[in-house]
Structure formats: structure tokens, C-alpha cells
XYZ file of C-alpha atoms in Angstrom:
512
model
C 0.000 0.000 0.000
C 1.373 3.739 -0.978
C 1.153 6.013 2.500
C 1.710 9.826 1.386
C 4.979 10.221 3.401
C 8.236 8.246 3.132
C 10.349 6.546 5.815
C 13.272 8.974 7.197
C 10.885 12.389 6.081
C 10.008 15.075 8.998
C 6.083 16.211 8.084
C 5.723 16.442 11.866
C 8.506 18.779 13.808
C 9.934 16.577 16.355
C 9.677 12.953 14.820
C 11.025 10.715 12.355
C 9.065 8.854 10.268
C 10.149 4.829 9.802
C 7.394 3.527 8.023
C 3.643 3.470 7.706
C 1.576 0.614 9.303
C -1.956 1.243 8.435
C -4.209 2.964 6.307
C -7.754 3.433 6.392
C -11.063 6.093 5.810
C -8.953 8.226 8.727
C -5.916 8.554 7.148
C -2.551 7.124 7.911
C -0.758 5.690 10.869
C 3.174 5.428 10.639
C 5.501 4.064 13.227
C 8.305 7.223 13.942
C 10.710 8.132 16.799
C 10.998 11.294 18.427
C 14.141 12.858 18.619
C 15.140 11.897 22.463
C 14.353 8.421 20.726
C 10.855 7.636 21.535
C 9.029 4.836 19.686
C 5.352 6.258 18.875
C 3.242 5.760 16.149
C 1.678 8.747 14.899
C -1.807 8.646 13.329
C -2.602 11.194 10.400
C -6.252 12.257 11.199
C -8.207 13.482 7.880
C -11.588 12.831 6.754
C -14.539 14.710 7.257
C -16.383 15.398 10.236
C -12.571 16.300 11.940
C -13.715 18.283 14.263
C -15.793 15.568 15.448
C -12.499 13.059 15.662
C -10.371 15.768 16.979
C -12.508 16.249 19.603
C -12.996 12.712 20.392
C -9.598 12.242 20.681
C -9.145 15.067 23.211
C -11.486 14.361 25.649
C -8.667 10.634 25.803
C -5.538 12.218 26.046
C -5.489 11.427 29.378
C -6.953 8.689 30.071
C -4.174 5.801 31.545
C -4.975 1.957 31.601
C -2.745 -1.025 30.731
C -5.097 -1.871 28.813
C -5.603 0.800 26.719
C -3.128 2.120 24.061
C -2.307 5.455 25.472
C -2.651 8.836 23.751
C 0.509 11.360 24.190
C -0.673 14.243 22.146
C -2.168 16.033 19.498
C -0.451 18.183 17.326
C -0.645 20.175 13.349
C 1.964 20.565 11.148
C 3.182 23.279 8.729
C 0.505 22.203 6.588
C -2.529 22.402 8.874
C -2.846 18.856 9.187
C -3.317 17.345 12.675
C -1.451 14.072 13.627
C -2.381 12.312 17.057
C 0.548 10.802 19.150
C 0.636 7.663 20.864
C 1.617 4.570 22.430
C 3.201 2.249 19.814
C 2.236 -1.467 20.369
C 4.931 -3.749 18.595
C 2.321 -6.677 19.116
C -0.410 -8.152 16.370
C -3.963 -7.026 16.666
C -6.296 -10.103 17.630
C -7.820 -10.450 14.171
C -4.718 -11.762 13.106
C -4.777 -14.471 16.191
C -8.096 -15.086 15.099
C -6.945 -16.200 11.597
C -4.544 -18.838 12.494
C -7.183 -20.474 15.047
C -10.049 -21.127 12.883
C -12.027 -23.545 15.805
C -11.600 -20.756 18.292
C -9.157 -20.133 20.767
C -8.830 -22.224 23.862
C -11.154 -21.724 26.797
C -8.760 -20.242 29.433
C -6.936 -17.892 27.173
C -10.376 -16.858 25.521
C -11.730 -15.842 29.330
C -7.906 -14.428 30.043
C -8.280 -12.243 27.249
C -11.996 -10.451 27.461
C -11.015 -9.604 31.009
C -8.326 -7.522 30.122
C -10.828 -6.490 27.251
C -13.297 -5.619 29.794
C -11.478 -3.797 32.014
C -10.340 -1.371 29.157
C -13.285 -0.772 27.922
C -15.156 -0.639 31.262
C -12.652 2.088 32.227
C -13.834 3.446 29.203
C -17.165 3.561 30.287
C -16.358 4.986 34.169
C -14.735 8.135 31.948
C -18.151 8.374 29.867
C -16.680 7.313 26.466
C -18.670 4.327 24.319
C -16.085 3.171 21.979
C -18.428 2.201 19.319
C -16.051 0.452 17.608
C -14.876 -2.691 18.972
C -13.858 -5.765 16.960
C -11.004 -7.632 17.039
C -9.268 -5.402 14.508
C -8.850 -2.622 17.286
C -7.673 -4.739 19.887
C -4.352 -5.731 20.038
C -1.832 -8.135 21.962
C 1.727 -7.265 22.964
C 4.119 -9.867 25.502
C 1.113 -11.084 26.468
C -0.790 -8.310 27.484
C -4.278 -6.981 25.527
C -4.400 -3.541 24.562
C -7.452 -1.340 23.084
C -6.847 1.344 20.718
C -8.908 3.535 18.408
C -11.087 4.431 21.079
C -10.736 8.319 20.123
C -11.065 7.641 16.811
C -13.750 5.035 17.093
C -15.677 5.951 13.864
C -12.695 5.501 11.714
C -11.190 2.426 11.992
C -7.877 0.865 10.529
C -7.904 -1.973 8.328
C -8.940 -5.454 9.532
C -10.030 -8.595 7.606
C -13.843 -7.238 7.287
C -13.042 -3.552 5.915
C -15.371 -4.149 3.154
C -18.122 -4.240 5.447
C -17.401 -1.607 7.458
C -20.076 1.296 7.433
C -20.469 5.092 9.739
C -20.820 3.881 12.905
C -18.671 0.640 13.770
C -18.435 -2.511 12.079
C -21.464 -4.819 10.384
C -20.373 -7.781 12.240
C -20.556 -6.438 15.121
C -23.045 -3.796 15.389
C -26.044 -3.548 18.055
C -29.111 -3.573 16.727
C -29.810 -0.207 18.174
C -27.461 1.703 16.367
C -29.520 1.693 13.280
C -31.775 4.429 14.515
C -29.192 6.463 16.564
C -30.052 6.056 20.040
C -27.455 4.252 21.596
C -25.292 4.288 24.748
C -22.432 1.859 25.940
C -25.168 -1.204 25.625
C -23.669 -1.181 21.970
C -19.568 -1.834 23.529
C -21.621 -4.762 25.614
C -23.404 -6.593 22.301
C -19.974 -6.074 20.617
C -17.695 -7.091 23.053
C -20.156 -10.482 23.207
C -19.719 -10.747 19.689
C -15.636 -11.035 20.119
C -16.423 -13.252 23.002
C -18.303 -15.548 20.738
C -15.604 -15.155 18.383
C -12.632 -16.245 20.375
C -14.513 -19.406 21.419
C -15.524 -20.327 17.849
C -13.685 -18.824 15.505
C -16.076 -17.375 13.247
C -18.945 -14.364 14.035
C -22.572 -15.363 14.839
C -23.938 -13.129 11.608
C -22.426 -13.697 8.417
C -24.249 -12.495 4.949
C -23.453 -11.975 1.280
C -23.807 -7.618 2.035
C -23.626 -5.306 4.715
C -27.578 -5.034 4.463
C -28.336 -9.096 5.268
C -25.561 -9.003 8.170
C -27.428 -6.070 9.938
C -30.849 -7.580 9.025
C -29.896 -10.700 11.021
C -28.666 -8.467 14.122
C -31.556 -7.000 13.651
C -33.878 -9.966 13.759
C -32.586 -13.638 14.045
C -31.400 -14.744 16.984
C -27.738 -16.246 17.053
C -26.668 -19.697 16.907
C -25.319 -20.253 20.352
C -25.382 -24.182 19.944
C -21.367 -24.274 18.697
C -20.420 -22.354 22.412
C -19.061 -24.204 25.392
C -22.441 -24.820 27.242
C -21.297 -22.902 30.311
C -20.494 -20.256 27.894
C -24.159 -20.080 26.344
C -26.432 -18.058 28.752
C -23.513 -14.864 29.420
C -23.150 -14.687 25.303
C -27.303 -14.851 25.127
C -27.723 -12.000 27.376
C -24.978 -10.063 25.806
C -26.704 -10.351 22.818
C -30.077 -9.579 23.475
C -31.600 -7.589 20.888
C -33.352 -5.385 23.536
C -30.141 -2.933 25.143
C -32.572 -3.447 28.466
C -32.135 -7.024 28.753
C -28.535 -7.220 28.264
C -25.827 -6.765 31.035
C -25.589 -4.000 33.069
C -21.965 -3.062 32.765
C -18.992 -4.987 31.560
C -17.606 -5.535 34.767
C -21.062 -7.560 35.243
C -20.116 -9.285 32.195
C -16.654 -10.156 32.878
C -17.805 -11.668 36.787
C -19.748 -14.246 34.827
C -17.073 -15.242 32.569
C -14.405 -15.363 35.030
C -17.473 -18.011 36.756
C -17.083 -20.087 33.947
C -14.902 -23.278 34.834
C -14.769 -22.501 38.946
C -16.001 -24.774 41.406
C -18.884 -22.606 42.984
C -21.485 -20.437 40.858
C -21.807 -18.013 40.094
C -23.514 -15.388 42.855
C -26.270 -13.317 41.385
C -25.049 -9.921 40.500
C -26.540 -7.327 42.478
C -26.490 -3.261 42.474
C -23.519 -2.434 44.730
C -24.443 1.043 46.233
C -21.421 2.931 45.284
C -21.695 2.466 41.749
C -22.080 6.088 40.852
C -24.572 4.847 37.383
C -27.507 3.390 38.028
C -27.928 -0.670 37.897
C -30.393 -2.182 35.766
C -33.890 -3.245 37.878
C -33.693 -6.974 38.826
C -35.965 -8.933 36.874
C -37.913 -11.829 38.401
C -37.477 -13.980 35.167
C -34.089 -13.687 32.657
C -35.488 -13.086 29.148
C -34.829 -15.597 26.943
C -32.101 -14.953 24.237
C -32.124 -19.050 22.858
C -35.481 -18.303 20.692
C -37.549 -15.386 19.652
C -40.890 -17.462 19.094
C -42.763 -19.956 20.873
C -42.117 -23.647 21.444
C -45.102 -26.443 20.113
C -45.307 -29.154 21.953
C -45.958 -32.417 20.688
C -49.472 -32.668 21.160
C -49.550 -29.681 19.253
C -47.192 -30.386 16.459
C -49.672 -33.688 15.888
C -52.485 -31.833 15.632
C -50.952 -28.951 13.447
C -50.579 -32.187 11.373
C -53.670 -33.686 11.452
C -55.079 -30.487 10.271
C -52.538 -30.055 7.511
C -53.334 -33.644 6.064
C -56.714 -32.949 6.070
C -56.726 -29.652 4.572
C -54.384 -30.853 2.019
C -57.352 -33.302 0.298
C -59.726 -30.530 0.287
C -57.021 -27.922 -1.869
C -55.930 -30.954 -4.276
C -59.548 -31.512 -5.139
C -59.691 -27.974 -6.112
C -56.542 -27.933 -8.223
C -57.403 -30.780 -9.936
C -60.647 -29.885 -10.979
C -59.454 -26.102 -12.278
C -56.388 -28.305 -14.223
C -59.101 -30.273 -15.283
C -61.206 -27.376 -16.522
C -58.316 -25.464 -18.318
C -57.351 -28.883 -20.240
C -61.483 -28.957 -21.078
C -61.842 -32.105 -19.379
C -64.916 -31.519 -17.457
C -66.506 -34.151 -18.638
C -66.243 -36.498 -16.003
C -69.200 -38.714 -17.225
C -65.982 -39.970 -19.826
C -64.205 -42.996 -18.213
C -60.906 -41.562 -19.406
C -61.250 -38.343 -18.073
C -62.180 -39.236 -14.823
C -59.698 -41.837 -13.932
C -57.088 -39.051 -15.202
C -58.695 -36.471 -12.736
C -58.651 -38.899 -9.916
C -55.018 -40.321 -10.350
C -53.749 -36.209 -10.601
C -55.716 -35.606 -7.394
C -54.234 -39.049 -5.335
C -50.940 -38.437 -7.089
C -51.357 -34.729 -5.336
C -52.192 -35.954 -1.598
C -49.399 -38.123 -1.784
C -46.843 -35.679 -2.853
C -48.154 -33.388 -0.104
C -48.464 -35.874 1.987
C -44.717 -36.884 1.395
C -43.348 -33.675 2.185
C -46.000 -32.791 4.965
C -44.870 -35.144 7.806
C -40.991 -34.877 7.452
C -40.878 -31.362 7.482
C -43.289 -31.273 10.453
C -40.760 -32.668 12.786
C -37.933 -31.108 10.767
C -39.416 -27.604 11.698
C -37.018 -24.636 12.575
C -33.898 -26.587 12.183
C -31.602 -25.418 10.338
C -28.948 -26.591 7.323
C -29.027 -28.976 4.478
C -27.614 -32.185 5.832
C -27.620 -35.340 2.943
C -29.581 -37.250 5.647
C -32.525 -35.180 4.495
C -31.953 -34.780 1.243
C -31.872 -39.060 1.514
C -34.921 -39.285 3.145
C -36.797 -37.005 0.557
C -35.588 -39.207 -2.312
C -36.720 -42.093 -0.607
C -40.261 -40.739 -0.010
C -40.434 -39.487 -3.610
C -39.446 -42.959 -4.815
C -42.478 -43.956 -2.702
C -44.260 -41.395 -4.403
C -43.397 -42.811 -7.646
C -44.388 -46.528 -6.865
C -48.066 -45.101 -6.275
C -47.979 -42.851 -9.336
C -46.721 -46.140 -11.225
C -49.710 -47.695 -9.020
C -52.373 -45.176 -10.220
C -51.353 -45.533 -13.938
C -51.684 -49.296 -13.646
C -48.275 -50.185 -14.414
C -47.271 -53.746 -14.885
C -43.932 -54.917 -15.210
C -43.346 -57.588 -18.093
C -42.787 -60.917 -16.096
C -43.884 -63.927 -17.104
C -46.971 -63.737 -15.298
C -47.542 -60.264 -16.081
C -49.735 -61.824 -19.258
C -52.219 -64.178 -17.102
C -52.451 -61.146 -14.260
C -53.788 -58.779 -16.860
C -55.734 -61.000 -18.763
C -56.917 -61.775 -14.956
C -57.592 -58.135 -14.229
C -59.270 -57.446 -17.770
C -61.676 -60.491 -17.367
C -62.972 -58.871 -13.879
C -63.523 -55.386 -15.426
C -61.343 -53.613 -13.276
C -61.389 -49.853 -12.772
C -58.270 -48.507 -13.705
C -56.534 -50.253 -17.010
C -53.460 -52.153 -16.743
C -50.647 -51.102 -18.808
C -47.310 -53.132 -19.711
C -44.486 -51.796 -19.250
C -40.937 -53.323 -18.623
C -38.386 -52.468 -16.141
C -36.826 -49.541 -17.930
C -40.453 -47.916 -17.915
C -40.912 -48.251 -14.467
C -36.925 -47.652 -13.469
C -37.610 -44.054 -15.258
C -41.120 -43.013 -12.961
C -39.289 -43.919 -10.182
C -36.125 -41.611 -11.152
C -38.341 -39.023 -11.956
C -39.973 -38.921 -8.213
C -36.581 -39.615 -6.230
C -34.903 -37.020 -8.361
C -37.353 -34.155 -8.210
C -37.799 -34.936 -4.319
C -34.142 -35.178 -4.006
C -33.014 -31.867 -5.896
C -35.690 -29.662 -3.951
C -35.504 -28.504 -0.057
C -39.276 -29.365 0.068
C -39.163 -29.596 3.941
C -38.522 -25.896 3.949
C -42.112 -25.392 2.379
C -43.904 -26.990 5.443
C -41.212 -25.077 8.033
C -43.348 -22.853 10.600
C -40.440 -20.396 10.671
C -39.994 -20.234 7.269
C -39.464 -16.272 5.398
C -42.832 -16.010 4.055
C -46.238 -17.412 4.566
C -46.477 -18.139 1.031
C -44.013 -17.463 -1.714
C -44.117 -18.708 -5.663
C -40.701 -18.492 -5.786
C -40.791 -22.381 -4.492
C -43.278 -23.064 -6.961
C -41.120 -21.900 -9.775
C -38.772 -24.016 -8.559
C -40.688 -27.059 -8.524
C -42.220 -26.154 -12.084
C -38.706 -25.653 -13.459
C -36.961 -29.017 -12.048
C -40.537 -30.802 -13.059
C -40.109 -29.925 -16.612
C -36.145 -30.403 -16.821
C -36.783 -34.160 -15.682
C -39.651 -34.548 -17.989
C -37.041 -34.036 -20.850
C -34.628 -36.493 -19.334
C -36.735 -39.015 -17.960
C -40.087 -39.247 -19.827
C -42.980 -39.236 -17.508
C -46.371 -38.481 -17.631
C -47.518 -34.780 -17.575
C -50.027 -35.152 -14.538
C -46.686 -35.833 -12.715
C -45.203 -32.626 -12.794
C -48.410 -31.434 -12.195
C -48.758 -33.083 -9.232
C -45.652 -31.904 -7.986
C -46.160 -28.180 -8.511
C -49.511 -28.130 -7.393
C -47.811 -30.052 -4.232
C -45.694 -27.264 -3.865
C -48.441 -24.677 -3.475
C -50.221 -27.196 -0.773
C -47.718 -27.777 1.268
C -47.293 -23.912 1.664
C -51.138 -22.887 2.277
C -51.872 -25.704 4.761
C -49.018 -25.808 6.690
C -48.599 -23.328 10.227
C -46.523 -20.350 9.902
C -45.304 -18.127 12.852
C -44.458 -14.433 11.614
C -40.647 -13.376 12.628
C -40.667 -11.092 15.394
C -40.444 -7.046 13.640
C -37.502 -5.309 13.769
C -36.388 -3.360 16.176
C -36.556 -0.176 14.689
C -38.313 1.102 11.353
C -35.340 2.855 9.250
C -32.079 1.259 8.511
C -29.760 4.758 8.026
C -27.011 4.734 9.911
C -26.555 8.279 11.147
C -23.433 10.109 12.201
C -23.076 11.023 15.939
């Protein structure tokens, strides 16, 4: 990367430029040494809304933690231009860490670390500065010891692995919900600081997304997926990332008591308000709010009779596609032996299908992923699916008794006509079923927590897969039918529970 100044040049009276070390939408930081010999590294502020940084960054000058990278000065050169100067950390900043331990980091050093994280930023807090910025980026690690910088320039950050995402306020990944509509206070340093928690132990963030939109939609409104923590680990990250600021912890120090809990013999002792605490605590609640799931558990008795009514209502809406197919392919006449057996095989054919994807999905309901094991079972039920359509047609394969069993059938005038078929007949219907079953999510159609109540977009799907097989693997046309009109079923008749609104109407991010 180019940096506008060159090692061994003097922009700034008193200091030595060596090199730069970081570049971002704040302008340059260079490592330089004063001339008694000082290491510093000197931070080139520009950007607009300065005034704003500048004064951010006076209001820290002296503020003294170990934990916190200190701030020696601010000064402006012969050029107007204002440089800030300050502790240089030789160390690597934890996103780096983070990189070479995919899995996470182990448990102790994970717990070692947010203390010292939480004690800089809670001293922070005490001073009344929100750093509004934290991610692992900022923080940094030098012999051992965890140091937090960029905390006077928190709303322009340096560059880190997730730059690309980074928008006015603080990084996507880990940005309270509440900062959206720009009324926040240090509850947002809490809900990031449990993001970097989650982090350490895991390795990866709890919201990822193709944009910067769909990453602050889900902190917005999914909850996260807490199942990959350490158990003991589970209810502090929760509560630190409650979407409500209200229900998460009071302070950091709060915080930081409950992981230091983690892995001791006794429990934790409920945190209470200690009177000389010059903020105010949160009011105790008599119940914690729950952080695991935003909607309400079914029980089983429940989940059966969601069922129940599902297969039930499922009948009733393939009787009525049917007979509109049947209408728009001006086969009314039903009095027509043809015509009706063709009506009656798309409508069985139709309940089956439904059927089919109806009871797996029911238990497969709000879990998430794409695991083979479904995608196995589906195949198996649409080869099923395919035996009855095979069944309905009165498919026979040629054995040699397939002659005497139709000639059989034939004498007693039975209902549906047997056809003959051989083995590659039949191999192809059933193909056709455990394919388009296979190549589909259909369980997703009958998921209560699914995006939409109803959506063609599934539909299309199963109309476009339909037809592609039908040119592969010749089948009849009521087939396909059956399987988009399935799709539409499965949709209208099963349960759906609306996802809990967002927090907050407008998605600018303002300035503050």
C-alpha cells in the first residue's frame, strides 16, 4: 500500500518517520521516533467530520490503563494537518490471532483475554466514552498483554479482515441492533464485546451475509446460533446479545464476573447493584429473558395436531386444483371414463406428494442446514411417491406372469386399465420422483419459521426441475403437475409463525 509520506521524512517537527503501518477512511498511521528516541506511532487524522475526531480524541488524552493504548498528544503541522501521538504497540492485533485459530481459541486464554478487554473498555465507560467500535481489529496483543486502541477515533477504523463491510458507525459484524436508529449508549460496547467473546470461542462471528444489508438484518432480527459455544459459555453470550439494550448486562464488569465463573467450582452469585456504583444498575428482573429463541415452542401434542389439520386440509385444496387443471385442459366431462380416472389419479398423485413432504418437514421444523440425511430421506419418499404414481397408472412390469395377471384383471372389469411396461419404464417413474424430491428442499415449504407465509418463488422451482426431468426421464404430464400443485399445498396448509419485527423502522445509519 502507498502512505503519502516516506520513511526517514520530517512532516511532523519533532519525529522521524520509519514507516507506515496502516491505512484506512482516517488517514494514515506510521511508526516514527521522536528525537530523544521515543518509539510512537503517529496517526494522520483526515476525513470529514474532523472536528468531530479531533474532539474525540481530546477528551482521551489522558486517560491511563494497561489496557488501553495510550494517547501522548495532538499536534498540526506546517501544513494544517493534525497528527495524534501515541503509544506504539509492537504486538499483532487479535484479528490476526483469530486467523490462524479457525475452531476458536482455547477456553482459558479466551476468558484471560476479554477480562483484560473488559477492564479497558469498562474504564472506558467509568470516563463516559462508548467506543463504538470494537472488533477484534482494534484490539491488540503485545508480551502477552491486551491492549485497546482507536477508542478516540472510534468511527474511523484501521484496516482489519472485514473492511469491506465496514459502514459510519462501527463494524457490520458487530453492530447492536440499536445503532440503526441512533439512540445508543455503551449497551452497543456490551453486544460487541459479546460478539468477540463468541468469536474467540468459535472462531467465526454469529452473523455472516453476502452484504452489509443481510448481516445487519440478522442483528436485527434472528437470533444467534449459540449451539457451537461451550455450554457454560451459552447463557452470558445470550444475554450479551439480546436484541433489547434493556435485557442485556448492566456493565462490563457484570459481564466479565460471569465469565471469570465459567470453569470454577462454585457459581456463580447473582449480581446485584452495589451502592457505590455512581450509574444506576439495571432493575432486577424476576425472570431472565430468553435470548435461545424469539418465538414460541409447540409441543408435541400440538405439532400432531398442526398435522392432522394439515393432512386434512391438504385433500380438500388438491380436489380444487385438480378440478381447475381439469377445466383449463377442457376435461370436465367427467361422465368420460378416461377423463375421470385421469382427474382422480392427478388428485391421489397430489395428496401423496403433499403428503410426502408434509410429515418430514413437520418434525424437521425450525432446524436449520441442508444435511444429505434429508436430502436421503426425501428421495426415498419421492421414490415412494413414484411406486403409487406407477400404481395409479396401472403399471405392470413384463414378467412372465404379467400376461395371465392382466388377462386376470381385464376379465374382472377392473377400474383402472393395466398397462405393460418393462423395467426400464418403471426404473424411469421412479427416477423421476426420487430425483425431483431429491433436488428440492421441500421440507422448507412446510417449516413454521420459514421467510414467508407463502411465496411462488418455491413453486417456480418445482415447475422448473418438473419440466427439466420430464425431458430427461419421460414421464407423464399429470406428474409434474402433481408436484407443482404439491408445492403450493404444502405452503397454504401448513402453520406459519411471523418473525418477530424489527427493532426499529429505518435502517440509516446516522453520524453522531
Amino acid at each position: 500500500m502507498k502512505f503519502l509520506y516516506s520513511s526517514g521524512q520530517r512532516p511532523l517537527d519533532g519525529f522521524t518517520l520509519k514507516r507506515g503501518i496502516g491505512r484506512g477512511g482516517f488517514g494514515e498511521v506510521y511508526f516514527g521516533v521522536s528525537d530523544g528516541g521515543k518509539e510512537v506511532a503517529l496517526k494522520l487524522v483526515r476525513g470529514g467530520n474532523l472536528d468531530i475526531e479531533l474532539r474525540g480524541v481530546a477528551q482521551c488524552l489522558n486517560l491511563k490503563h494497561p489496557n488501553l493504548v495510550s494517547l501522548y498528544d495532538l499536534k498540526t503541522d506546517a501544513q494544517g494537518d493534525r497528527w495524534v501521538v501515541m503509544e506504539y504497540v509492537s504486538g499483532e492485533p487479535l484479528s490476526v490471532v483469530l486467523n490462524r485459530h479457525p475452531q476458536g481459541l482455547p477456553q482459558e486464554l479466551a476468558q484471560q483475554w476479554f477480562l483484560a478487554l473488559a477492564r479497558a473498555v469498562g474504564y472506558l465507560h467509568d470516563h463516559g466514552i462508548v467506543h463504538r467500535d470494537l472488533k477484534p481489529g482494534n484490539i491488540f496483543l503485545e508480551n502477552g498483554t491486551l491492549k485497546v486502541g482507536d477508542y478516540g477515533l472510534s468511527k474511523f477504523m484501521s484496516s482489519s479482515q472485514r473492511t469491506a463491510q465496514t459502514q459510519s458507525v462501527g463494524t457490520v459484524h458487530y453492530m447492536a441492533p440499536e445503532i440503526s436508529t441512533g439512540n445508543y449508549n455503551k449497551q452497543i460496547d456490551i453486544y460487541a464485546a459479546g460478539i468477540i467473546l463468541y468469536e474467540m470461542l468459535t472462531g467465526h462471528v454469529p452473523f455472516e451475509g453476502e452484504s452489509a444489508g443481510e448481516i445487519l438484518m440478522k442483528h436485527l432480527t434472528s437470533p444467534p446460533d449459540l449451539s457451537k459455544l461451550p455450554p457454560a459459555f451459552v447463557p452470558i453470550v445470550g444475554k450479551a446479545l439480546c436484541k433489547n439494550p434493556a435485557h442485556r448486562f448492566g456493565s462490563l464488569g457484570e459481564m466479565a464476573k460471569a465469565v471469570e465463573a465459567v470453569g470454577s467450582e462454585e457459581q456463580p452469585a447473582p449480581v446485584v447493584a452495589k451502592p457505590v456504583v455512581a450509574s444506576p444498575s439495571p432493575k432486577p428482573r424476576a425472570k431472565p429473558e430468553p435470548v435461545l429463541s424469539v418465538l414460541p415452542a409447540v409441543s408435541l401434542r400440538g405439532h400432531i395436531a398442526e398435522l392432522c389439520g394439515s393432512l386434512a386440509l391438504t385433500a380438500l385444496f388438491a380436489a380444487v386444483a385438480t378440478t381447475v387443471l381439469a377445466a383449463l385442459s377442457q376435461r370436465t366431462d367427467l361422465t368420460d371414463v378416461a377423463n375421470r380416472e385421469e382427474v382422480l389419479n392427478g388428485f391421489f398423485l397430489t395428496v401423496a406428494a403433499s403428503w410426502a413432504v408434509l410429515i418430514p418437514a413437520k418434525f424437521w421444523s425450525g432446524q436449520r442446514g441442508d444435511s444429505w440425511v434429508r436430502r436421503i430421506v426425501m428421495m426415498v419418499l419421492g421414490l415412494g411417491v413414484g411406486v403409487l404414481a406407477l400404481w395409479f397408472d396401472g403399471w405392470l412390469p413384463q414378467l412372465p406372469f404379467a400376461e395371465a395377471v392382466t388377462a386376470s384383471a381385464q376379465t374382472r372389469h377392473a377400474p383402472l386399465p393395466l398397462r405393460e411396461g418393462g423395467f426400464p419404464a418403471m426404473a424411469e417413474c421412479l427416477s423421476y420422483f426420487g430425483l425431483a424430491f431429491f433436488v428440492l428442499r421441500w421440507w422448507k415449504m412446510g417449516d413454521r419459521r420459514r421467510a414467508h407465509r407463502f411465496s411462488f418463488f418455491p413453486i417456480l422451482a418445482a415447475g422448473f426441475w418438473s419440466y427439466a426431468l420430464l425431458l430427461v426421464l419421460p414421464s407423464q404430464w399429470h406428474n409434474a403437475l402433481a408436484l407443482v400443485a404439491a408445492s403450493a399445498i404444502v405452503q397454504l396448509v401448513s402453520p406459519w409463525e411471523q418473525p418477530p419485527p424489527p427493532s426499529c423502522k429505518r435502517m440509516r445509519l446516522r453520524y453522531a
